[in-house]
Amino acid sequence: MDSPSDAHGQRIGPWRIVRLLGSGGMGVVYLAERADDSFRQQVAIKLVRNRLVDPETEQRLVGERRILASLNHPNIARLLDGGTTAEGTPYLVMEYIDGVPIDHYCDSRRLTVDERLQLFRAICAAVHYAHQNLVVHRDIKPTNILVTRDGTPKLLDFGIAKPLDGFGAATGGLTQQGILMMTPENAAPEQVLEEPVTTATDTYALGILLYRLLSGHPPYRLSGDHKDVADSICRGQPELPSAMVRVAWREPETRGRAFGNLTPEIISRYRGTTTDKLARRLKGDLDNIVMTALRKEPERRYRSASEFSEDLRLHQASLPVVARPDTWRYRTGKFLRRHVAGAAMSAMLVGLLVAFGIVMGVQNRRIAEERDTAMEVSRFLERIFTAPDPGNARGLDVTAKEILARGAERISAELSARPVIQATLMETIGRVYFNLGQYEPAIDMLEESLRIRLAEFGEGHAQVAAVKNELGLALTRTADYARARELLESALAQNRRDEGERGPSVAKSLYNLSELAMATGDLERSRALAAESLGIFESYGDDRYPREIAEGKSGLARILRARNELAAAEELYREAIAVTREHFGSDHPHIAYFLQNLAVVLRARGELDAAEAMFEESIAVTRRVLGEEHSLVAGSLVMLGSLRRDRGDFEAAEAAYEEALAIHTKARGPDHPFVAYDMTSLAMLRYDQGRLAEAEALLRQAIAIFESSVGPDHQYVASALTELGVVLTDRGAPGEALPLLERARDIRASDYAPEDPLMAATVAAYGHALARLGRFEDAEQAMLASVPHLVETGVRPDRRARRVLAWTADLYEAWSRPEDAVRYRDRLAAANAGTGG
């Protein structure tokens, strides 16, 4: 098999060669498949050329087989088999990786810096695993790291790897005398100097790889001359990556794509940004991290690939990193030790150098201050959260709201001199308030965080865009839609400038804008934005953003449900459940939430038994995962109660509503909008039970809570006013009901079109009051405007649809139009027959 290209169809053991994958000085690699048809499998076979089968080469292949057999890691290509051909040629059978080199993968998909770091950290984990198994790779480079279509990187080719002794140094036995087993572009100084190889050698190669992934450049420009190569690697000092992104260079043909010049614009475009933004992104921590890995002395690099990866994680989390600049003071000390005589004759120069060292010390202190900032944030949060400890709180039951309120006060009082820390903590507490449903204090915190960040960074900064996104969503919850739209659209524009059209922050902004569009009744725009957001997250593969994909499917399903596209909504909810179960298990809290929403769809489709069972399953999962008194339990109980109310099982509905109200009151406090929502639901049941006085009292209490918690013009207020108007009308006070319903109608009109079911329900209630006042023509106009949007929708008639049919029949009876009344009574009977109740 001396001619690799002629090997097609030849057999090696049970394998048949399909085609050549690659070749090098030591051997060839073929794609092969099973030849005995026992099962279908493709593999990569590494074969030493016949002419090279000498004891050293054979020993190397046997050593590679031994090394691979000891490694079992998801990011390392697996050894499957091995042996010797009939001609005596040794071979290895390895997992076939259908992928592309990591640098080409990153550039072709225009991965951002953070996305590249995530891929790189997976390779660090594989290298660290190899080191833990006493193996040093010695040839880490882009062509030895292939990324599959699903985004999984795989480390290949342990052909020149060496086993380590118990002290972390490579043992002998695999290096031919006089031959440097390395790729010069990726070699560490100790390899060039033929000094002992350790795990730090792989750390250096990882540094070269990261340098290239971030900047688009190799750290050194190497000629073919061995002396020049050695000089560059052992004594040359690479430019910082942040500086190199502004440099154009001639890209080698071996990169796996078109040969040509790489300009700064092309390099930054490959990373989904601009040159200036890329340089700023790399400057500081990332420069220091890369240069730490590339230090000449092995002992001054990262102690392990794991430590290297951890520093990157700290950087991405905006925490202090281990890496420090290779300071002038250190380099000067090394210089003075090498040139004692010259230094003694240059006292004046030394004085100048000392002065310059003082300046550099100031810079070092600035770096230390940044580290202290992160530590101060940690200590501040610790001080806030230690107070609830019985020893500090003297046995008092301190609630989450009290902790947050105290923290907010201390942030304002104690951190005015540290605005960046102040803004970060305000955003954090604002987000916690939001998650607790405390929207007004959330908005206060986020507004102040935005003000500080604008003062510190100005418009166009990523941190400003992030807090705009948070604040815009909170304002959506309080119906301040104009300001919410302004902030969310501004954040989207900034994120697009930073990440391009398909970055993850862009997807998040689109999702929040979709929430805003849905809140204002623009379901078509809401659907388009949600679909675009989901498409971006899905483009990264199922494993990159599974949580966001599941939430995106659920959000889009909610919009489709509102559009009465129930079959499509059901399919998306089931997909969201499947994604969550696959990646996070069946006990993840999102499972309960998605089951709850799926039950709502099943209820709307008339599958009431299935819906009730699914509500009960959602409640059971939530109780098991989050506890008996979690708010999600209460939410599902309210929906279960509504279903049971529609089926006429008032006793079971009442039990569900009252338990939900008790849970929300305890968990959220008596003035929370969720409590008011539960009161509104319970009031609707009281109305159906004929207990109108109790219904009125509950609704008036709910309206007061809504007005104080989410504002007087929120749609929640309109819903409660509509129900109160109906109760007052049926209690014989339509004149008192009319202004309340007019106010509800005006609130509805600010966000919803006339054909929206919520608007139609309020208009129908208004018509009901007009009919009771004897204003039959006005009442008829209101009823006939509502019926098509509540009844003639192709969806199973719900409570609102049945009420408008009954009210219209009542109107015609009072108006002495019995034929019209009978027609609507018949339609009501048909609707009731389809409820399952």
PDB file of N, CA and C in Angstrom, residues 198-277:
ATOM      1  N   THR A 198       6.783  18.840  29.459  1.00  0.00           N
ATOM      2  CA  THR A 198       5.836  18.627  30.561  1.00  0.00           C
ATOM      3  C   THR A 198       4.441  19.028  30.092  1.00  0.00           C
ATOM      4  N   THR A 199       3.508  18.990  31.023  1.00  0.00           N
ATOM      5  CA  THR A 199       2.154  19.441  30.675  1.00  0.00           C
ATOM      6  C   THR A 199       2.147  20.905  30.275  1.00  0.00           C
ATOM      7  N   ALA A 200       3.120  21.688  30.759  1.00  0.00           N
ATOM      8  CA  ALA A 200       3.197  23.103  30.383  1.00  0.00           C
ATOM      9  C   ALA A 200       3.444  23.268  28.887  1.00  0.00           C
ATOM     10  N   THR A 201       3.999  22.255  28.241  1.00  0.00           N
ATOM     11  CA  THR A 201       4.205  22.304  26.794  1.00  0.00           C
ATOM     12  C   THR A 201       2.869  22.356  26.080  1.00  0.00           C
ATOM     13  N   ASP A 202       1.939  21.536  26.507  1.00  0.00           N
ATOM     14  CA  ASP A 202       0.597  21.595  25.912  1.00  0.00           C
ATOM     15  C   ASP A 202      -0.096  22.911  26.245  1.00  0.00           C
ATOM     16  N   THR A 203       0.135  23.447  27.436  1.00  0.00           N
ATOM     17  CA  THR A 203      -0.447  24.739  27.797  1.00  0.00           C
ATOM     18  C   THR A 203       0.025  25.818  26.831  1.00  0.00           C
ATOM     19  N   TYR A 204       1.307  25.778  26.476  1.00  0.00           N
ATOM     20  CA  TYR A 204       1.857  26.737  25.520  1.00  0.00           C
ATOM     21  C   TYR A 204       1.159  26.583  24.167  1.00  0.00           C
ATOM     22  N   ALA A 205       0.991  25.350  23.706  1.00  0.00           N
ATOM     23  CA  ALA A 205       0.318  25.118  22.422  1.00  0.00           C
ATOM     24  C   ALA A 205      -1.136  25.588  22.470  1.00  0.00           C
ATOM     25  N   LEU A 206      -1.790  25.400  23.612  1.00  0.00           N
ATOM     26  CA  LEU A 206      -3.146  25.925  23.766  1.00  0.00           C
ATOM     27  C   LEU A 206      -3.156  27.446  23.670  1.00  0.00           C
ATOM     28  N   GLY A 207      -2.123  28.083  24.236  1.00  0.00           N
ATOM     29  CA  GLY A 207      -2.005  29.534  24.118  1.00  0.00           C
ATOM     30  C   GLY A 207      -1.883  29.985  22.673  1.00  0.00           C
ATOM     31  N   ILE A 208      -1.070  29.254  21.879  1.00  0.00           N
ATOM     32  CA  ILE A 208      -0.939  29.576  20.458  1.00  0.00           C
ATOM     33  C   ILE A 208      -2.289  29.414  19.751  1.00  0.00           C
ATOM     34  N   LEU A 209      -2.993  28.342  20.074  1.00  0.00           N
ATOM     35  CA  LEU A 209      -4.297  28.112  19.470  1.00  0.00           C
ATOM     36  C   LEU A 209      -5.273  29.243  19.814  1.00  0.00           C
ATOM     37  N   LEU A 210      -5.327  29.633  21.091  1.00  0.00           N
ATOM     38  CA  LEU A 210      -6.239  30.692  21.499  1.00  0.00           C
ATOM     39  C   LEU A 210      -5.853  32.021  20.854  1.00  0.00           C
ATOM     40  N   TYR A 211      -4.544  32.285  20.762  1.00  0.00           N
ATOM     41  CA  TYR A 211      -4.058  33.507  20.104  1.00  0.00           C
ATOM     42  C   TYR A 211      -4.652  33.586  18.701  1.00  0.00           C
ATOM     43  N   ARG A 212      -4.619  32.448  18.003  1.00  0.00           N
ATOM     44  CA  ARG A 212      -5.099  32.437  16.625  1.00  0.00           C
ATOM     45  C   ARG A 212      -6.620  32.541  16.550  1.00  0.00           C
ATOM     46  N   LEU A 213      -7.317  31.846  17.434  1.00  0.00           N
ATOM     47  CA  LEU A 213      -8.775  31.897  17.413  1.00  0.00           C
ATOM     48  C   LEU A 213      -9.288  33.306  17.695  1.00  0.00           C
ATOM     49  N   LEU A 214      -8.582  34.032  18.570  1.00  0.00           N
ATOM     50  CA  LEU A 214      -9.047  35.365  18.946  1.00  0.00           C
ATOM     51  C   LEU A 214      -8.615  36.437  17.955  1.00  0.00           C
ATOM     52  N   SER A 215      -7.351  36.394  17.528  1.00  0.00           N
ATOM     53  CA  SER A 215      -6.815  37.500  16.727  1.00  0.00           C
ATOM     54  C   SER A 215      -6.780  37.218  15.238  1.00  0.00           C
ATOM     55  N   GLY A 216      -6.893  35.948  14.837  1.00  0.00           N
ATOM     56  CA  GLY A 216      -6.761  35.589  13.435  1.00  0.00           C
ATOM     57  C   GLY A 216      -5.327  35.435  12.972  1.00  0.00           C
ATOM     58  N   HIS A 217      -4.371  35.605  13.865  1.00  0.00           N
ATOM     59  CA  HIS A 217      -2.948  35.563  13.527  1.00  0.00           C
ATOM     60  C   HIS A 217      -2.237  34.475  14.320  1.00  0.00           C
ATOM     61  N   PRO A 218      -1.125  33.950  13.796  1.00  0.00           N
ATOM     62  CA  PRO A 218      -0.203  33.179  14.649  1.00  0.00           C
ATOM     63  C   PRO A 218       0.633  34.168  15.450  1.00  0.00           C
ATOM     64  N   PRO A 219       1.137  33.761  16.608  1.00  0.00           N
ATOM     65  CA  PRO A 219       1.940  34.710  17.399  1.00  0.00           C
ATOM     66  C   PRO A 219       3.292  35.024  16.771  1.00  0.00           C
ATOM     67  N   TYR A 220       3.821  34.128  15.920  1.00  0.00           N
ATOM     68  CA  TYR A 220       5.132  34.335  15.302  1.00  0.00           C
ATOM     69  C   TYR A 220       5.025  34.144  13.795  1.00  0.00           C
ATOM     70  N   ARG A 221       5.841  34.870  13.055  1.00  0.00           N
ATOM     71  CA  ARG A 221       6.014  34.648  11.624  1.00  0.00           C
ATOM     72  C   ARG A 221       7.318  33.878  11.448  1.00  0.00           C
ATOM     73  N   LEU A 222       7.230  32.598  11.130  1.00  0.00           N
ATOM     74  CA  LEU A 222       8.413  31.748  11.096  1.00  0.00           C
ATOM     75  C   LEU A 222       8.885  31.523   9.660  1.00  0.00           C
ATOM     76  N   SER A 223      10.190  31.628   9.478  1.00  0.00           N
ATOM     77  CA  SER A 223      10.792  31.285   8.190  1.00  0.00           C
ATOM     78  C   SER A 223      11.142  29.801   8.198  1.00  0.00           C
ATOM     79  N   GLY A 224      11.715  29.313   7.103  1.00  0.00           N
ATOM     80  CA  GLY A 224      12.089  27.907   7.053  1.00  0.00           C
ATOM     81  C   GLY A 224      13.422  27.613   7.715  1.00  0.00           C
ATOM     82  N   ASP A 225      14.169  28.640   8.068  1.00  0.00           N
ATOM     83  CA  ASP A 225      15.494  28.461   8.659  1.00  0.00           C
ATOM     84  C   ASP A 225      15.364  28.041  10.114  1.00  0.00           C
ATOM     85  N   HIS A 226      15.992  26.918  10.476  1.00  0.00           N
ATOM     86  CA  HIS A 226      15.861  26.397  11.830  1.00  0.00           C
ATOM     87  C   HIS A 226      16.355  27.384  12.878  1.00  0.00           C
ATOM     88  N   LYS A 227      17.470  28.079  12.583  1.00  0.00           N
ATOM     89  CA  LYS A 227      18.010  29.037  13.562  1.00  0.00           C
ATOM     90  C   LYS A 227      17.028  30.185  13.786  1.00  0.00           C
ATOM     91  N   ASP A 228      16.414  30.675  12.699  1.00  0.00           N
ATOM     92  CA  ASP A 228      15.447  31.757  12.840  1.00  0.00           C
ATOM     93  C   ASP A 228      14.208  31.288  13.598  1.00  0.00           C
ATOM     94  N   VAL A 229      13.787  30.053  13.318  1.00  0.00           N
ATOM     95  CA  VAL A 229      12.635  29.500  14.036  1.00  0.00           C
ATOM     96  C   VAL A 229      12.923  29.437  15.526  1.00  0.00           C
ATOM     97  N   ALA A 230      14.086  28.890  15.863  1.00  0.00           N
ATOM     98  CA  ALA A 230      14.456  28.772  17.276  1.00  0.00           C
ATOM     99  C   ALA A 230      14.553  30.132  17.937  1.00  0.00           C
ATOM    100  N   ASP A 231      15.111  31.104  17.226  1.00  0.00           N
ATOM    101  CA  ASP A 231      15.279  32.443  17.796  1.00  0.00           C
ATOM    102  C   ASP A 231      13.914  33.088  18.047  1.00  0.00           C
ATOM    103  N   SER A 232      12.999  32.952  17.082  1.00  0.00           N
ATOM    104  CA  SER A 232      11.671  33.558  17.246  1.00  0.00           C
ATOM    105  C   SER A 232      10.915  32.943  18.415  1.00  0.00           C
ATOM    106  N   ILE A 233      10.957  31.605  18.491  1.00  0.00           N
ATOM    107  CA  ILE A 233      10.180  30.930  19.531  1.00  0.00           C
ATOM    108  C   ILE A 233      10.784  31.129  20.912  1.00  0.00           C
ATOM    109  N   CYS A 234      12.103  31.103  20.997  1.00  0.00           N
ATOM    110  CA  CYS A 234      12.745  31.136  22.319  1.00  0.00           C
ATOM    111  C   CYS A 234      13.002  32.551  22.825  1.00  0.00           C
ATOM    112  N   ARG A 235      13.139  33.520  21.915  1.00  0.00           N
ATOM    113  CA  ARG A 235      13.454  34.873  22.365  1.00  0.00           C
ATOM    114  C   ARG A 235      12.497  35.949  21.868  1.00  0.00           C
ATOM    115  N   GLY A 236      11.743  35.642  20.840  1.00  0.00           N
ATOM    116  CA  GLY A 236      10.803  36.634  20.320  1.00  0.00           C
ATOM    117  C   GLY A 236       9.635  36.864  21.262  1.00  0.00           C
ATOM    118  N   GLN A 237       9.117  38.098  21.245  1.00  0.00           N
ATOM    119  CA  GLN A 237       7.980  38.434  22.100  1.00  0.00           C
ATOM    120  C   GLN A 237       6.787  38.783  21.209  1.00  0.00           C
ATOM    121  N   PRO A 238       5.744  37.958  21.190  1.00  0.00           N
ATOM    122  CA  PRO A 238       4.614  38.253  20.309  1.00  0.00           C
ATOM    123  C   PRO A 238       3.894  39.541  20.702  1.00  0.00           C
ATOM    124  N   GLU A 239       3.293  40.189  19.724  1.00  0.00           N
ATOM    125  CA  GLU A 239       2.428  41.331  19.997  1.00  0.00           C
ATOM    126  C   GLU A 239       1.185  40.861  20.757  1.00  0.00           C
ATOM    127  N   LEU A 240       0.569  41.760  21.483  1.00  0.00           N
ATOM    128  CA  LEU A 240      -0.685  41.419  22.149  1.00  0.00           C
ATOM    129  C   LEU A 240      -1.754  41.110  21.103  1.00  0.00           C
ATOM    130  N   PRO A 241      -2.619  40.143  21.373  1.00  0.00           N
ATOM    131  CA  PRO A 241      -3.687  39.839  20.407  1.00  0.00           C
ATOM    132  C   PRO A 241      -4.526  41.049  20.044  1.00  0.00           C
ATOM    133  N   SER A 242      -4.789  41.921  21.021  1.00  0.00           N
ATOM    134  CA  SER A 242      -5.619  43.102  20.739  1.00  0.00           C
ATOM    135  C   SER A 242      -4.959  44.041  19.750  1.00  0.00           C
ATOM    136  N   ALA A 243      -3.621  44.023  19.691  1.00  0.00           N
ATOM    137  CA  ALA A 243      -2.915  44.849  18.707  1.00  0.00           C
ATOM    138  C   ALA A 243      -2.875  44.163  17.347  1.00  0.00           C
ATOM    139  N   MET A 244      -2.765  42.840  17.353  1.00  0.00           N
ATOM    140  CA  MET A 244      -2.621  42.115  16.096  1.00  0.00           C
ATOM    141  C   MET A 244      -3.892  42.137  15.245  1.00  0.00           C
ATOM    142  N   VAL A 245      -5.055  42.352  15.861  1.00  0.00           N
ATOM    143  CA  VAL A 245      -6.281  42.354  15.060  1.00  0.00           C
ATOM    144  C   VAL A 245      -6.320  43.537  14.100  1.00  0.00           C
ATOM    145  N   ARG A 246      -5.440  44.507  14.287  1.00  0.00           N
ATOM    146  CA  ARG A 246      -5.383  45.661  13.385  1.00  0.00           C
ATOM    147  C   ARG A 246      -4.361  45.466  12.265  1.00  0.00           C
ATOM    148  N   VAL A 247      -3.759  44.280  12.198  1.00  0.00           N
ATOM    149  CA  VAL A 247      -2.693  44.010  11.242  1.00  0.00           C
ATOM    150  C   VAL A 247      -3.218  43.103  10.135  1.00  0.00           C
ATOM    151  N   ALA A 248      -2.869  43.415   8.890  1.00  0.00           N
ATOM    152  CA  ALA A 248      -3.216  42.533   7.763  1.00  0.00           C
ATOM    153  C   ALA A 248      -2.089  41.532   7.545  1.00  0.00           C
ATOM    154  N   TRP A 249      -2.450  40.351   7.051  1.00  0.00           N
ATOM    155  CA  TRP A 249      -1.411  39.361   6.783  1.00  0.00           C
ATOM    156  C   TRP A 249      -1.882  38.392   5.704  1.00  0.00           C
ATOM    157  N   ARG A 250      -0.905  37.692   5.133  1.00  0.00           N
ATOM    158  CA  ARG A 250      -1.158  36.742   4.052  1.00  0.00           C
ATOM    159  C   ARG A 250      -1.504  35.398   4.665  1.00  0.00           C
ATOM    160  N   GLU A 251      -2.707  34.906   4.423  1.00  0.00           N
ATOM    161  CA  GLU A 251      -3.180  33.665   5.031  1.00  0.00           C
ATOM    162  C   GLU A 251      -2.600  32.467   4.292  1.00  0.00           C
ATOM    163  N   PRO A 252      -2.033  31.484   5.031  1.00  0.00           N
ATOM    164  CA  PRO A 252      -1.464  30.297   4.375  1.00  0.00           C
ATOM    165  C   PRO A 252      -2.540  29.466   3.685  1.00  0.00           C
ATOM    166  N   GLU A 253      -2.138  28.751   2.654  1.00  0.00           N
ATOM    167  CA  GLU A 253      -3.067  27.890   1.919  1.00  0.00           C
ATOM    168  C   GLU A 253      -3.543  26.710   2.769  1.00  0.00           C
ATOM    169  N   THR A 254      -2.795  26.346   3.766  1.00  0.00           N
ATOM    170  CA  THR A 254      -3.150  25.173   4.581  1.00  0.00           C
ATOM    171  C   THR A 254      -4.297  25.449   5.529  1.00  0.00           C
ATOM    172  N   ARG A 255      -4.854  26.630   5.496  1.00  0.00           N
ATOM    173  CA  ARG A 255      -5.935  26.952   6.416  1.00  0.00           C
ATOM    174  C   ARG A 255      -7.250  26.285   6.042  1.00  0.00           C
ATOM    175  N   GLY A 256      -7.324  25.720   4.865  1.00  0.00           N
ATOM    176  CA  GLY A 256      -8.541  25.002   4.508  1.00  0.00           C
ATOM    177  C   GLY A 256      -9.582  25.867   3.844  1.00  0.00           C
ATOM    178  N   ARG A 257      -9.202  27.068   3.422  1.00  0.00           N
ATOM    179  CA  ARG A 257     -10.126  27.903   2.676  1.00  0.00           C
ATOM    180  C   ARG A 257      -9.343  28.742   1.689  1.00  0.00           C
ATOM    181  N   ALA A 258     -10.017  29.656   1.031  1.00  0.00           N
ATOM    182  CA  ALA A 258      -9.382  30.388  -0.067  1.00  0.00           C
ATOM    183  C   ALA A 258      -8.132  31.121   0.397  1.00  0.00           C
ATOM    184  N   PHE A 259      -7.117  31.027  -0.419  1.00  0.00           N
ATOM    185  CA  PHE A 259      -5.841  31.673  -0.162  1.00  0.00           C
ATOM    186  C   PHE A 259      -5.993  33.170  -0.418  1.00  0.00           C
ATOM    187  N   GLY A 260      -5.516  34.026   0.475  1.00  0.00           N
ATOM    188  CA  GLY A 260      -5.626  35.457   0.231  1.00  0.00           C
ATOM    189  C   GLY A 260      -5.187  36.265   1.421  1.00  0.00           C
ATOM    190  N   ASN A 261      -5.363  37.570   1.293  1.00  0.00           N
ATOM    191  CA  ASN A 261      -4.985  38.487   2.353  1.00  0.00           C
ATOM    192  C   ASN A 261      -6.103  38.572   3.386  1.00  0.00           C
ATOM    193  N   LEU A 262      -5.714  38.526   4.651  1.00  0.00           N
ATOM    194  CA  LEU A 262      -6.666  38.739   5.738  1.00  0.00           C
ATOM    195  C   LEU A 262      -6.482  40.162   6.254  1.00  0.00           C
ATOM    196  N   THR A 263      -7.476  40.975   6.038  1.00  0.00           N
ATOM    197  CA  THR A 263      -7.419  42.350   6.523  1.00  0.00           C
ATOM    198  C   THR A 263      -8.052  42.415   7.907  1.00  0.00           C
ATOM    199  N   PRO A 264      -7.805  43.490   8.653  1.00  0.00           N
ATOM    200  CA  PRO A 264      -8.485  43.641   9.948  1.00  0.00           C
ATOM    201  C   PRO A 264      -9.999  43.567   9.817  1.00  0.00           C
ATOM    202  N   GLU A 265     -10.532  44.098   8.715  1.00  0.00           N
ATOM    203  CA  GLU A 265     -11.981  44.067   8.530  1.00  0.00           C
ATOM    204  C   GLU A 265     -12.482  42.632   8.373  1.00  0.00           C
ATOM    205  N   ILE A 266     -11.746  41.821   7.615  1.00  0.00           N
ATOM    206  CA  ILE A 266     -12.151  40.425   7.427  1.00  0.00           C
ATOM    207  C   ILE A 266     -12.039  39.658   8.742  1.00  0.00           C
ATOM    208  N   ILE A 267     -10.943  39.860   9.460  1.00  0.00           N
ATOM    209  CA  ILE A 267     -10.736  39.159  10.736  1.00  0.00           C
ATOM    210  C   ILE A 267     -11.868  39.479  11.713  1.00  0.00           C
ATOM    211  N   SER A 268     -12.224  40.751  11.829  1.00  0.00           N
ATOM    212  CA  SER A 268     -13.290  41.134  12.773  1.00  0.00           C
ATOM    213  C   SER A 268     -14.643  40.642  12.287  1.00  0.00           C
ATOM    214  N   ARG A 269     -14.862  40.630  10.962  1.00  0.00           N
ATOM    215  CA  ARG A 269     -16.135  40.148  10.435  1.00  0.00           C
ATOM    216  C   ARG A 269     -16.296  38.657  10.744  1.00  0.00           C
ATOM    217  N   TYR A 270     -15.191  37.898  10.672  1.00  0.00           N
ATOM    218  CA  TYR A 270     -15.249  36.478  11.028  1.00  0.00           C
ATOM    219  C   TYR A 270     -15.676  36.288  12.482  1.00  0.00           C
ATOM    220  N   ARG A 271     -15.523  37.321  13.288  1.00  0.00           N
ATOM    221  CA  ARG A 271     -15.882  37.235  14.712  1.00  0.00           C
ATOM    222  C   ARG A 271     -17.163  38.004  15.023  1.00  0.00           C
ATOM    223  N   GLY A 272     -17.891  38.366  13.980  1.00  0.00           N
ATOM    224  CA  GLY A 272     -19.202  38.984  14.144  1.00  0.00           C
ATOM    225  C   GLY A 272     -19.167  40.369  14.730  1.00  0.00           C
ATOM    226  N   THR A 273     -18.107  41.150  14.469  1.00  0.00           N
ATOM    227  CA  THR A 273     -18.002  42.466  15.076  1.00  0.00           C
ATOM    228  C   THR A 273     -17.158  43.367  14.182  1.00  0.00           C
ATOM    229  N   THR A 274     -16.726  44.509  14.715  1.00  0.00           N
ATOM    230  CA  THR A 274     -15.861  45.430  13.991  1.00  0.00           C
ATOM    231  C   THR A 274     -14.455  45.368  14.579  1.00  0.00           C
ATOM    232  N   THR A 275     -13.498  45.949  13.858  1.00  0.00           N
ATOM    233  CA  THR A 275     -12.105  45.896  14.331  1.00  0.00           C
ATOM    234  C   THR A 275     -11.949  46.599  15.673  1.00  0.00           C
ATOM    235  N   ASP A 276     -12.526  47.785  15.805  1.00  0.00           N
ATOM    236  CA  ASP A 276     -12.385  48.527  17.065  1.00  0.00           C
ATOM    237  C   ASP A 276     -13.013  47.759  18.232  1.00  0.00           C
ATOM    238  N   LYS A 277     -14.176  47.192  17.999  1.00  0.00           N
ATOM    239  CA  LYS A 277     -14.846  46.458  19.087  1.00  0.00           C
ATOM    240  C   LYS A 277     -14.081  45.186  19.424  1.00  0.00           C
TER     241      LYS A 277
END
